[in-house]
Short mmCIF file of C-alpha atoms in Angstrom, two decimals:
data_model
loop_
_atom_site.label_atom_id
_atom_site.label_comp_id
_atom_site.label_asym_id
_atom_site.label_seq_id
_atom_site.Cartn_x
_atom_site.Cartn_y
_atom_site.Cartn_z
CA MET A 1 89.28 -32.94 105.17
CA GLN A 2 90.78 -33.11 101.82
CA GLN A 3 92.96 -36.01 100.73
CA ILE A 4 96.60 -35.52 101.50
CA SER A 5 99.08 -36.38 98.68
CA SER A 6 101.96 -38.64 99.34
CA THR A 7 104.38 -35.67 98.81
CA ASP A 8 102.57 -33.58 101.42
CA SER A 9 102.48 -36.64 103.66
CA ARG A 10 106.34 -36.97 103.39
CA TYR A 11 106.53 -33.16 104.19
CA ILE A 12 104.41 -33.54 107.33
CA GLU A 13 106.42 -36.41 108.60
CA LEU A 14 109.75 -34.49 108.02
CA GLY A 15 108.48 -31.33 109.21
CA LYS A 16 107.44 -32.88 112.50
CA ARG A 17 110.79 -34.29 112.96
CA LEU A 18 112.52 -31.21 112.25
CA LEU A 19 110.40 -29.31 114.71
CA VAL A 20 111.62 -31.79 117.30
CA GLN A 21 115.12 -30.78 116.24
CA ILE A 22 114.44 -27.08 116.28
CA ARG A 23 112.86 -27.32 119.78
CA ALA A 24 116.02 -29.04 120.95
CA LEU A 25 118.50 -26.51 119.34
CA GLY A 26 116.48 -23.77 120.73
CA HIS A 27 117.00 -24.84 124.28
CA GLU A 28 120.73 -24.41 123.60
CA ILE A 29 120.82 -20.83 122.22
CA ALA A 30 121.59 -17.75 124.18
CA ASP A 31 121.75 -15.13 121.34
CA PRO A 32 118.18 -13.55 120.88
CA ALA A 33 118.96 -13.14 117.17
CA GLU A 34 119.88 -16.69 116.77
CA ARG A 35 116.81 -17.81 118.69
CA GLN A 36 114.73 -15.68 116.29
CA ILE A 37 115.99 -17.66 113.29
CA TYR A 38 114.94 -20.86 114.90
CA ALA A 39 111.51 -19.41 115.77
CA GLN A 40 111.03 -18.37 112.03
CA MET A 41 111.85 -21.98 110.97
CA ALA A 42 109.39 -23.27 113.40
CA TYR A 43 106.63 -21.02 112.35
CA ASP A 44 107.26 -21.54 108.71
CA ILE A 45 107.16 -25.36 109.07
CA GLY A 46 104.07 -25.20 111.22
CA ASP A 47 102.15 -22.96 108.78
CA ARG A 48 102.97 -25.32 105.86
CA ILE A 49 101.70 -28.20 107.87
CA LEU A 50 98.59 -26.08 108.63
CA GLU A 51 98.09 -25.50 104.98
CA ILE A 52 98.08 -29.08 104.29
CA THR A 53 96.19 -30.57 107.28
CA GLY A 54 94.30 -27.72 108.75
CA LYS A 55 96.07 -28.31 112.13
CA TYR A 56 98.88 -26.41 113.59
CA TYR A 57 101.47 -28.66 114.84
CA PRO A 58 102.16 -27.74 118.53
CA VAL A 59 105.55 -26.14 119.01
CA ARG A 60 106.88 -23.17 120.98
CA LEU A 61 110.45 -22.13 121.81
CA GLU A 62 110.52 -21.41 125.49
CA LEU A 63 112.92 -18.98 127.03
CA LEU A 64 115.60 -20.81 129.13
CA ASP A 65 117.21 -19.72 132.42
CA SER A 66 120.69 -21.07 131.60
CA PRO A 67 121.26 -21.66 127.91
CA SER A 68 124.52 -23.05 126.60
CA ASP A 69 126.84 -20.90 124.65
CA ASP A 70 127.40 -23.74 122.06
CA VAL A 71 125.26 -23.67 118.92
CA ALA A 72 124.67 -27.08 117.13
CA THR A 73 125.79 -25.78 113.63
CA SER A 74 125.40 -29.17 112.16
CA GLY A 75 121.76 -29.34 113.12
CA LYS A 76 121.18 -25.90 111.56
CA THR A 77 122.80 -27.21 108.34
CA VAL A 78 120.39 -30.17 108.21
CA ILE A 79 117.53 -27.90 108.63
CA ALA A 80 118.71 -25.38 106.13
CA ASP A 81 119.34 -28.16 103.54
CA GLN A 82 115.97 -30.03 103.94
CA VAL A 83 113.62 -27.15 104.47
CA GLN A 84 113.10 -24.36 101.85
CA LEU A 85 112.21 -21.49 104.12
CA LYS A 86 109.70 -18.86 102.72
CA ALA A 87 109.14 -15.26 103.75
CA PHE A 88 106.28 -15.32 106.25
CA PRO A 89 105.73 -12.73 108.85
CA THR A 90 106.82 -13.95 112.27
CA THR A 91 104.83 -12.95 115.27
CA ASN A 92 106.15 -12.70 118.78
CA VAL A 93 102.57 -13.30 120.00
CA GLU A 94 102.37 -16.59 121.86
CA TYR A 95 99.26 -18.20 120.34
CA PRO A 96 97.77 -21.14 122.18
CA LEU A 97 99.45 -23.54 119.80
CA THR A 98 98.73 -26.63 121.89
CA ILE A 99 95.04 -26.16 120.87
CA ASP A 100 93.83 -27.16 117.42
CA THR A 101 92.94 -23.81 116.03
CA LEU A 102 90.22 -25.27 113.79
CA ASP A 103 88.77 -27.30 116.69
CA LEU A 104 88.56 -23.98 118.50
CA LEU A 105 86.62 -22.35 115.63
CA ALA A 106 84.39 -25.60 115.47
CA ALA A 107 83.54 -25.00 119.15
CA LEU A 108 81.97 -21.72 118.32
CA PRO A 109 78.26 -22.23 119.53
CA LEU A 110 75.35 -21.55 117.11
CA ASP A 111 72.38 -22.25 119.45
CA THR A 112 73.51 -20.51 122.52
CA ILE A 113 75.34 -17.16 123.14
CA PRO A 114 78.72 -17.53 124.85
CA ASN A 115 79.77 -15.63 127.99
CA VAL A 116 82.02 -12.59 127.47
CA ALA A 117 85.73 -13.80 127.43
CA PRO A 118 89.13 -12.16 126.94
CA LEU A 119 90.24 -11.84 123.21
CA PRO A 120 93.17 -14.12 121.85
CA PRO A 121 96.66 -12.57 122.18
CA GLY A 122 97.59 -10.22 119.42
CA SER A 123 94.02 -8.92 118.86
CA ARG A 124 93.54 -5.12 118.29
CA MET A 125 90.08 -4.16 119.60
CA PRO A 126 90.02 -0.38 120.64
CA LEU A 127 86.32 -0.65 122.03
CA SER A 128 85.30 -2.15 125.39
CA ARG A 129 82.03 -3.96 125.62
CA ASN A 130 79.04 -1.73 126.37
CA PRO A 131 77.58 -2.78 129.79
CA LEU A 132 74.14 -1.43 128.71
CA PHE A 133 73.76 -3.59 125.72
CA VAL A 134 70.29 -5.27 125.54
CA GLY A 135 68.70 -7.77 123.20
CA ARG A 136 69.79 -8.64 119.73
CA GLU A 137 69.97 -12.33 120.69
CA ALA A 138 68.77 -13.53 117.11
CA ASP A 139 71.13 -11.14 115.39
CA LEU A 140 74.15 -12.45 117.32
CA LYS A 141 73.25 -16.10 116.54
CA ALA A 142 72.78 -15.11 112.86
CA LEU A 143 76.20 -13.48 112.69
CA ALA A 144 77.63 -16.57 114.50
CA ALA A 145 76.21 -18.93 111.73
CA ALA A 146 77.37 -16.70 108.99
CA LEU A 147 80.82 -16.19 110.12
CA LYS A 148 81.62 -19.58 111.39
CA GLY A 149 81.43 -20.96 107.99
CA ASP A 150 83.21 -23.95 106.49
CA ALA A 151 86.57 -24.50 108.12
CA THR A 152 87.94 -26.05 104.94
CA ALA A 153 87.06 -23.10 102.68
CA THR A 154 89.82 -21.39 100.86
CA ILE A 155 88.55 -17.94 101.63
CA GLY A 156 86.67 -16.94 104.88
CA PRO A 157 83.04 -15.74 104.82
CA VAL A 158 81.93 -12.19 104.89
CA ALA A 159 78.88 -10.96 106.84
CA THR A 160 77.52 -7.37 106.67
CA VAL A 161 75.35 -5.69 109.34
CA SER A 162 73.32 -2.87 107.74
CA GLY A 163 70.80 -0.28 108.85
CA MET A 164 70.28 3.42 109.39
CA GLY A 165 72.61 5.56 111.38
CA GLY A 166 72.03 5.15 115.07
CA ILE A 167 70.50 1.57 114.69
CA GLY A 168 73.34 0.10 116.77
CA LYS A 169 75.37 -1.63 114.04
CA SER A 170 78.82 -0.90 115.67
CA ASN A 171 77.33 -1.75 119.03
CA LEU A 172 76.21 -5.29 117.84
CA ALA A 173 79.59 -5.95 116.29
CA THR A 174 81.28 -4.90 119.56
CA GLU A 175 79.10 -7.26 121.60
CA PHE A 176 79.91 -10.08 118.96
CA VAL A 177 83.52 -9.58 119.35
CA HIS A 178 83.58 -9.68 123.15
CA ARG A 179 81.53 -12.75 123.20
CA TYR A 180 82.58 -14.73 120.10
CA GLY A 181 86.12 -13.31 119.51
CA GLN A 182 87.55 -15.96 121.74
CA PHE A 183 86.87 -18.59 119.09
CA PHE A 184 89.16 -17.03 116.59
CA ALA A 185 92.77 -18.33 117.54
CA GLY A 186 94.53 -15.85 115.22
CA GLY A 187 92.89 -12.82 116.93
CA VAL A 188 90.34 -10.11 116.34
CA PHE A 189 91.15 -6.87 114.43
CA TRP A 190 88.86 -3.87 114.47
CA LEU A 191 89.38 -1.32 111.62
CA SER A 192 87.54 1.89 111.05
CA PHE A 193 86.65 2.29 107.49
CA ALA A 194 84.85 5.61 107.93
CA GLU A 195 87.67 7.55 106.26
CA PRO A 196 88.95 5.53 103.20
CA ALA A 197 92.18 7.36 103.14
CA ASN A 198 92.96 6.20 106.71
CA VAL A 199 92.51 2.49 106.02
CA PRO A 200 96.28 1.74 105.44
CA THR A 201 96.95 3.34 108.82
CA GLU A 202 94.43 1.13 110.44
CA ILE A 203 95.71 -2.02 108.96
CA ALA A 204 99.39 -1.11 109.73
CA ALA A 205 98.42 -0.66 113.46
CA CYS A 206 97.33 -4.33 113.54
CA GLY A 207 100.93 -5.47 113.03
CA GLY A 208 102.52 -3.29 115.63
CA PRO A 209 102.94 -3.65 119.39
CA GLU A 210 99.17 -3.22 120.17
CA GLY A 211 98.33 -6.00 117.57
CA MET A 212 100.33 -9.00 116.36
CA ASN A 213 103.68 -7.49 117.22
CA LEU A 214 105.26 -8.61 113.90
CA SER A 215 109.15 -8.83 114.12
CA ASP A 216 111.15 -5.89 112.74
CA PHE A 217 107.80 -4.12 112.03
CA GLU A 218 108.63 -0.73 113.22
CA SER A 219 111.40 -0.39 110.83
CA LEU A 220 109.28 -0.79 107.78
CA THR A 221 107.42 1.92 105.72
CA GLN A 222 103.75 2.00 106.15
CA GLU A 223 103.38 0.45 102.78
CA ASN A 224 105.58 -2.62 103.76
CA GLN A 225 103.78 -2.72 107.12
CA VAL A 226 100.44 -3.04 105.28
CA GLY A 227 101.83 -5.73 103.11
CA ARG A 228 103.03 -7.66 106.02
CA VAL A 229 99.67 -7.59 107.82
CA ARG A 230 97.86 -8.54 104.81
CA GLN A 231 100.15 -11.34 104.04
CA ALA A 232 99.73 -12.57 107.70
CA TRP A 233 96.01 -12.39 107.24
CA GLN A 234 96.12 -14.80 104.18
CA SER A 235 97.36 -17.58 106.40
CA PRO A 236 94.83 -20.38 107.21
CA ILE A 237 94.69 -19.36 110.85
CA PRO A 238 91.01 -18.35 111.81
CA ARG A 239 90.85 -14.64 112.37
CA LEU A 240 88.10 -12.11 112.71
CA LEU A 241 88.32 -8.71 110.96
CA VAL A 242 85.78 -6.02 111.64
CA LEU A 243 85.49 -3.31 109.17
CA ASP A 244 83.45 -0.69 110.82
CA ASN A 245 81.45 1.78 108.72
CA CYS A 246 82.50 0.47 105.28
CA GLU A 247 80.05 2.18 102.98
CA ASP A 248 81.62 1.32 99.64
CA GLU A 249 81.78 -2.00 97.78
CA THR A 250 85.00 -1.12 96.13
CA LEU A 251 86.69 -0.76 99.68
CA LEU A 252 85.49 -4.08 100.63
CA THR A 253 86.81 -5.60 97.49
CA ALA A 254 90.18 -3.81 97.71
CA TRP A 255 90.78 -4.66 101.35
CA ARG A 256 89.39 -8.02 102.35
CA PRO A 257 91.78 -10.94 102.35
CA ALA A 258 91.85 -12.77 98.97
CA SER A 259 92.35 -16.11 100.69
CA GLY A 260 92.99 -17.67 104.07
CA GLY A 261 91.19 -18.19 107.28
CA CYS A 262 89.93 -14.61 108.09
CA ARG A 263 86.39 -13.99 108.71
CA VAL A 264 85.09 -10.51 107.86
CA LEU A 265 82.39 -8.60 109.72
CA VAL A 266 81.25 -5.41 107.93
CA THR A 267 79.15 -2.62 109.52
CA SER A 268 77.49 -0.36 106.97
CA ARG A 269 74.40 1.80 106.16
CA ARG A 270 74.32 0.13 102.86
CA GLN A 271 71.53 -2.43 102.87
CA SER A 272 72.20 -4.12 99.43
CA TRP A 273 75.40 -5.41 98.20
CA SER A 274 76.49 -7.06 94.93
CA ARG A 275 75.98 -10.76 94.78
CA SER A 276 79.35 -11.02 93.21
CA LEU A 277 80.90 -10.17 96.63
CA GLY A 278 79.31 -13.37 98.07
CA VAL A 279 78.38 -11.65 101.41
CA THR A 280 75.74 -12.68 103.78
CA SER A 281 73.73 -9.70 104.86
CA LEU A 282 71.93 -9.04 108.09
CA HIS A 283 69.66 -6.01 108.14
CA LEU A 284 69.37 -4.53 111.61
CA GLY A 285 65.98 -3.10 112.65
CA VAL A 286 64.99 -1.01 115.68
CA LEU A 287 64.86 -2.66 119.01
CA GLN A 288 61.69 -4.39 120.15
CA ARG A 289 59.63 -2.44 122.52
CA ALA A 290 60.41 -4.65 125.54
CA GLN A 291 64.12 -4.18 124.78
CA SER A 292 63.75 -0.44 124.36
CA ILE A 293 62.10 -0.14 127.74
CA ALA A 294 64.83 -2.47 129.19
CA LEU A 295 67.42 -0.03 127.88
CA LEU A 296 65.76 3.04 129.36
CA TRP A 297 65.38 1.36 132.62
CA LYS A 298 69.22 0.78 132.72
CA TYR A 299 69.47 4.59 132.90
CA ARG A 300 66.48 5.29 135.09
CA PRO A 301 65.18 2.28 136.90
CA ASP A 302 62.43 4.28 138.52
CA LEU A 303 60.59 4.96 135.17
CA ARG A 304 57.09 3.87 135.12
CA ASP A 305 56.02 1.46 132.54
CA THR A 306 53.72 3.85 130.79
CA ASP A 307 56.30 6.67 130.72
CA ALA A 308 58.91 4.31 129.28
CA ASP A 309 56.62 2.97 126.67
CA ALA A 310 55.55 6.48 125.54
CA ILE A 311 59.12 7.77 125.33
CA THR A 312 60.44 4.70 123.39
CA ALA A 313 57.38 5.01 120.97
CA THR A 314 58.14 8.76 120.35
CA LEU A 315 61.70 7.85 119.51
CA GLY A 316 60.80 4.95 117.27
CA ASP A 317 62.81 2.47 119.31
CA LEU A 318 66.03 3.86 117.82
CA PRO A 319 68.99 2.65 120.01
CA LEU A 320 70.90 5.96 119.74
CA ALA A 321 67.88 8.14 120.51
CA LEU A 322 67.24 5.83 123.45
CA HIS A 323 70.81 6.23 124.75
CA LEU A 324 70.56 9.94 124.52
CA ALA A 325 67.13 10.18 126.12
CA GLY A 326 68.21 7.77 128.87
CA SER A 327 71.48 9.63 129.64
CA TYR A 328 69.64 12.98 129.56
CA LEU A 329 67.11 11.54 132.25
CA GLU A 330 69.88 10.04 134.17
CA VAL A 331 71.82 13.25 134.35
CA TYR A 332 68.65 15.14 135.67
CA ALA A 333 67.31 12.34 137.81
CA GLY A 334 67.44 14.48 140.90
CA ASP A 335 65.74 17.51 139.39
CA ALA A 336 61.99 17.78 139.74
CA ASP A 337 61.52 19.61 136.43
CA PHE A 338 64.17 18.35 133.86
CA GLY A 339 64.32 14.98 135.34
CA ASP A 340 60.57 14.39 135.33
CA PRO A 341 59.80 11.65 132.60
CA ALA A 342 56.28 13.31 131.91
CA VAL A 343 57.88 16.75 131.26
CA PHE A 344 60.49 15.21 129.11
CA LEU A 345 57.90 13.40 127.00
CA HIS A 346 55.86 16.45 126.64
CA GLU A 347 58.83 18.39 125.36
CA LEU A 348 59.62 15.61 122.88
CA GLN A 349 56.02 15.64 121.54
CA ASN A 350 55.32 19.41 121.45
CA THR A 351 58.68 20.71 120.01
CA ARG A 352 60.57 19.98 116.75
CA LEU A 353 61.82 16.59 117.88
CA LEU A 354 65.42 16.69 116.75
CA THR A 355 66.06 20.09 118.32
CA HIS A 356 65.52 18.74 121.99
CA PRO A 357 68.86 19.17 123.83
CA ALA A 358 68.80 15.32 124.65
CA LEU A 359 68.74 14.39 121.00
CA ARG A 360 71.45 16.93 120.26
CA GLY A 361 73.71 15.08 122.75
CA GLU A 362 73.76 17.73 125.41
CA ASP A 363 74.46 16.44 128.92
CA VAL A 364 74.83 12.80 128.06
CA THR A 365 77.27 9.96 129.00
CA PRO A 366 80.04 9.01 126.52
CA SER A 367 79.26 6.87 123.35
CA PRO A 368 80.39 3.27 123.69
CA THR A 369 81.44 3.21 120.14
CA ASN A 370 82.94 6.74 119.82
CA HIS A 371 80.31 7.76 117.44
CA ILE A 372 78.62 11.13 117.06
CA LEU A 373 76.09 11.58 119.91
CA HIS A 374 73.65 13.70 118.01
CA VAL A 375 70.65 12.17 116.17
CA GLY A 376 70.45 14.96 113.40
CA LYS A 377 74.16 14.93 112.73
CA THR A 378 74.13 11.15 112.55
CA ILE A 379 71.35 11.21 109.91
CA ALA A 380 73.16 14.15 108.03
CA LEU A 381 76.19 11.95 107.39
CA SER A 382 74.01 9.92 105.15
CA TYR A 383 71.90 12.81 103.59
CA GLU A 384 74.87 15.00 102.99
CA ARG A 385 76.23 12.44 100.45
CA LEU A 386 73.47 13.33 98.08
CA GLN A 387 74.44 16.02 95.47
CA VAL A 388 71.73 18.31 94.29
CA ASP A 389 73.55 18.79 90.97
CA ASP A 390 73.42 15.01 90.23
CA GLN A 391 70.37 14.03 88.36
CA VAL A 392 69.75 10.71 90.33
CA ASP A 393 70.60 12.26 93.57
CA ALA A 394 68.17 15.26 93.00
CA LEU A 395 65.43 12.70 92.32
CA ALA A 396 66.39 10.83 95.55
CA ILE A 397 65.97 14.03 97.63
CA THR A 398 62.47 14.56 95.97
CA LEU A 399 61.40 11.02 96.77
CA LEU A 400 62.77 11.36 100.36
CA ALA A 401 60.69 14.61 100.80
CA ARG A 402 57.59 12.86 99.60
CA ALA A 403 58.17 9.69 101.69
CA ALA A 404 58.25 12.06 104.60
CA CYS A 405 54.65 13.18 103.85
CA LEU A 406 53.56 9.60 104.36
CA ALA A 407 52.89 7.85 107.69
CA PRO A 408 56.24 7.23 109.50
CA ASN A 409 57.34 3.83 110.41
CA GLU A 410 54.63 2.22 108.17
CA PRO A 411 55.14 0.33 104.76
CA ILE A 412 55.21 2.51 101.81
CA PRO A 413 54.22 0.71 98.59
CA ARG A 414 57.05 1.12 96.20
CA GLY A 415 54.78 2.00 93.29
CA LEU A 416 52.80 4.61 95.44
CA LEU A 417 56.20 6.46 96.25
CA LEU A 418 57.46 6.40 92.59
CA ALA A 419 53.85 7.75 91.63
CA THR A 420 54.46 10.93 93.56
CA LEU A 421 57.07 11.92 90.94
CA GLU A 422 54.07 12.05 88.29
CA LEU A 423 56.35 10.90 85.45
CA HIS A 424 54.93 10.31 81.97
CA LYS A 425 54.30 6.64 81.51
CA ASP A 426 56.31 6.61 78.30
CA ASP A 427 59.39 8.33 79.84
CA ARG A 428 61.58 5.30 80.30
CA ASP A 429 64.73 7.26 81.09
CA SER A 430 63.10 9.21 83.90
CA ALA A 431 61.56 5.97 85.35
CA ARG A 432 64.96 4.29 85.28
CA HIS A 433 66.63 7.18 87.04
CA ALA A 434 63.86 7.15 89.64
CA THR A 435 64.45 3.50 90.36
CA LYS A 436 68.15 4.19 90.80
CA ALA A 437 67.23 7.14 93.14
CA LEU A 438 65.36 4.76 95.36
CA SER A 439 68.32 2.35 95.28
CA ARG A 440 70.64 5.43 96.21
CA LEU A 441 68.44 6.11 99.37
CA VAL A 442 68.53 2.54 100.34
CA ALA A 443 72.31 2.31 99.92
CA LEU A 444 72.67 5.28 102.19
CA GLY A 445 70.48 3.89 104.95
CA LEU A 446 67.81 6.67 104.41
CA LEU A 447 65.07 4.22 103.30
CA GLU A 448 64.56 0.68 104.53
CA VAL A 449 63.32 -2.13 102.23
CA GLU A 450 61.04 -4.68 103.81
CA GLU A 451 60.58 -8.24 102.74
CA GLY A 452 58.23 -8.10 99.70
CA GLY A 453 59.71 -4.69 98.44
CA ALA A 454 57.65 -2.22 100.57
CA LEU A 455 59.70 0.79 101.90
CA ARG A 456 59.88 2.39 105.30
CA LEU A 457 60.89 5.73 106.70
CA HIS A 458 61.80 5.97 110.43
CA THR A 459 60.05 8.55 112.60
CA LEU A 460 63.29 10.38 113.30
CA LEU A 461 64.16 10.39 109.58
CA VAL A 462 60.82 11.93 108.88
CA ALA A 463 61.54 14.65 111.40
CA PHE A 464 64.98 15.29 109.85
CA VAL A 465 63.65 15.62 106.29
CA GLN A 466 60.84 17.83 107.27
CA GLN A 467 63.19 20.31 108.89
CA THR A 468 65.96 19.96 106.20
CA VAL A 469 64.30 19.39 102.76
CA VAL A 470 62.17 22.14 101.16
CA ASP A 471 59.71 20.72 98.47
CA ILE A 472 56.66 22.85 98.41
CA ALA A 473 55.07 20.44 95.83
CA ALA A 474 55.53 17.34 97.91
CA GLN A 475 52.25 17.30 100.03
CA THR A 476 50.11 17.91 96.97
CA ALA A 477 51.90 15.38 94.79
CA VAL A 478 51.64 12.77 97.58
CA ALA A 479 47.87 13.48 98.10
CA ARG A 480 47.26 13.00 94.27
CA ALA A 481 49.32 9.76 94.27
CA VAL A 482 47.31 8.30 97.14
CA ARG A 483 43.89 9.33 95.58
CA ASN A 484 44.94 7.96 92.05
CA THR A 485 46.16 4.61 93.52
CA ALA A 486 43.15 4.13 95.72
CA ALA A 487 40.87 4.87 92.83
CA ARG A 488 42.76 2.45 90.53
CA ILE A 489 42.83 -0.48 92.98
CA ASN A 490 39.12 0.05 93.73
CA LYS A 491 38.18 0.11 90.02
CA ASP A 492 40.27 -3.11 89.40
CA ASP A 493 38.61 -4.81 92.42
CA TYR A 494 42.15 -5.25 93.84
CA PRO A 495 43.35 -7.58 94.89
#
């Protein structure tokens, strides 16, 4: 803890004494408006003490059965003379102020995964926990370590969960909230950033009756409501903000708290973030095969190991596709034809994969995260952000088409993929644009970057590109690039 100055020490001592007096006065007040004045004083003093010491002095004005009609005006005068009240959003939420809020955060475990528990009062979490959630233990622990951070820091840490559409980013964030949210005394606040224009509405909702329930909140304009919420979020109280589907660095920069105790968890398809943002990035991969099979068994416990393994392999262990396949098999479990796993697998392997009714979201159970239940449309959300009339985006589409000609789910050497463009070795501008095009694909979650720099294209992304992108030169260009690269490394006795 930082050394407390003599001035701050005097404030703490006076503040504690005043809080005792405020408590005593509060027990004598019948008028709700008068009681709110005292509550404001108490919270203001407590917040100032928290800023100094990192500890919230325990105080709460209790409702009384038989309050007196007399108000100790002399006591009010003493308080007004000695405490310079500041404008600070008052919340009607009863926080557990008898608990040291930083000690609560300090109790957040890093080596074990806590049980599911209720969220702190005042939280805004629209999503229930998914009872079919499987695996991701290492990812949950990594997020816990990143978001716990240093309790004495002047700004809370930011962690991003990235990956292609359907990989389970929001599902992981939801699981984290329902297990670890209990350790953030100021509450948990889930905000959809999918539509940037709606972000102010999302933030304002956090201050209303379904969130922090800030006083006189409903009478404010939305702009002032947003300001009140953001001001509250800059207090030192630990809170967890989840920015779901935040794809733009400028959005994160504009809306993350500039200071205070908030921790920020971002879900995004974007794999790389500017170092200037100071974020900790967690790239989410597909489920491990054993976890994929366990997920299918939750829908159809009667699946044989071999059938479950073959279905998960065909779907590339992508959680969204597994949810759709499992739901489909569950719906038709009593049908000898449509519910037969062998027939289902045959259909997946012998038709255009993404056109199967299961992967189009037909006859499935609801989405636990309220996202699109359609693999092709989920991928299209990223692909459709590429503009064919933009030079870099046009190159990105070409590179994507050529990556789809290579083996799916296997590492693609970066140099090999760039070689498929057959650029002149002295054309520096085109080479630079091609590099930017690769980065664009990674930012959209259409290509994954592995440790060491190799690239990877998921099986279902390959299927999407092959049925969406027309590039008659792709196969020939890829074949030439592979031959030339093989000849070069053999000639050079590589490695």
